[in-house]
Amino acid sequence: MTTRKIVGALLSLIVLFFVPVMTQAETVWEELPEEADVEPDKTWTIEFNTPINQATLQENIYVKTLDDGKYIPTYDVSEDGKKVVVHPPEDGYVSSGYYKLVVENDISSDKGKQMDQGYEKNFSIKSYEKPVIEEKPVLSTGTVTADVLNVRAEPNASSKKLGSLSRGDVVDVYDFEDFWTEIEFNGQKAYVHKTYMKLRKAGGTAVEGQRIVIDAGHGDHDPGAQSWGAQEKEINLDVSLRVAERLKALGATPILTRDTDQFLTLQGRVEYAQEVRGDLFVSIHANAASPGAKGSEVFYDSRKLSNVEEGRALAGYIQRKLVDIAGMYDRGVKDNNFYVIHYNTLPSVLVELGFMTNSGDFEKLTSNYYRDLYAQAITEGIVDYYEAEVN
Ligand SMILES: [Zn+2]
C-alpha cells in the first residue's frame, strides 16, 4: 500500500445543511459528484454546518460495496463537532473497487434537529498492486537482553535504523543470517543482532539448537595449575568433553574451542566463539592456592560491553548447581575481567571447579564420578539459565 500520510487532509468536502424536522416517508438523497481513481487509503471529511449529536453518527455513516456489502468505518469528530473524518478499512479499499459513501439523514444536530436529506457519493479506487506478504514460519522467539537494541533495515550494523527494542521485548524470528535475525518491525522485514537476544526455538526445549561454546582452559605447553602430579589442562578438557556430550543429548549444539591437548591463545578462543556464531560462552578451569582454599566459584565480568546481566545470571545458575550436585564449598559468583569473558560479546562466564591444591577438592577433580557430576552441574546450570525469563 502507498503512504498513509494523507490521513487528516481535507480531500473532499461535503457540506450538509440542517433544516427543521419534517415528516418524510422516504429519504431524499442528494448525489454528490462521483470521484474516480481514489487512493486505497483515502479518508473522507464530511463537514456539517452545525455541531452534530455524535450519538446519532453510529451506523448512519457507512460505505457500501457493489455487492451490497457494508463497511462501517471508524471516524474522528472534530472538536467543534462539525467535521467527521471517515477512515478507510485497515487494509485499504480494494484495487479498482467501486464504493458508495452514504450519510443517512438520521443524523441530528446537537440541538436535536434532523437532516432533511441523505447524501451519497460514488467513488472508485485506482488500480494498484498489493504488496506481497511473504508467509514465513516462525523459527524462534527472541527476548531482548540489551537495554536498547537497534532494529535495522538490512542484516548489517551500517544499514538504516528503523527503530529500537528494549530489554525484555519478545519478537518472532523468521530467519538467521550470520549474526542477524530477521524479524518483523512495524509490518516490515527488519533485522536485529542475535548476540543481544535470548533465543528459543519454536516448539523446542530451552537449549535446543543453542550454540554453546565450551572452552577448556589451557592446553599443550600451557598446563595451567599443577598439583600432586595432575595437570589442570587435562581436568578442564575432560569435564568440557562431558559437558558437550550432555548438551548434545539435550538437543543443543555444543562447540568446543579445543577437543584435544592443544594450545590456543586467549584471543584465539574469543575469536573462535565469534567465528562460530556462538550464543553462550563457558570457560572451564580448576584453581590453585594454599591448601586451605577450597570450593567452586564462577566468574562473570561487570565491565564488559555487552550481556553483563546475562553473564551474571548464568554464573549464578552454574554456581548453584556445582554446590548442589557436586557438593562443592560455595565461594559464590565473582566479578573479574578475565580476558576470555571480558572481550567476549556473548553472555560469558569462567568456571573454577575447585582447588587442585586442596586435598578434598583434588580427590573430586581427579575422580571419574565427580567429573561427571561437574559436567551435570554445568549443563543443568546452562539449562536453568535458558529456562529463566529475561528480567
Ligand atoms: Zn586455569
JSON list of C-alpha atoms and ligand atoms in Angstrom, two decimals, residues 218 232 285-286, ligand 1:
[
{"chain": "A", "resi": 218, "resn": "HIS", "atom": "CA", "xyz": [44.92, -24.06, 28.90]},
{"chain": "A", "resi": 232, "resn": "GLU", "atom": "CA", "xyz": [44.66, -28.54, 35.12]},
{"chain": "A", "resi": 285, "resn": "HIS", "atom": "CA", "xyz": [39.12, -24.19, 34.78]},
{"chain": "A", "resi": 286, "resn": "ALA", "atom": "CA", "xyz": [40.46, -25.59, 38.05]},
{"chain": "B", "resi": 1, "resn": "ZN", "atom": "ZN", "xyz": [43.02, -22.11, 34.51]}
]
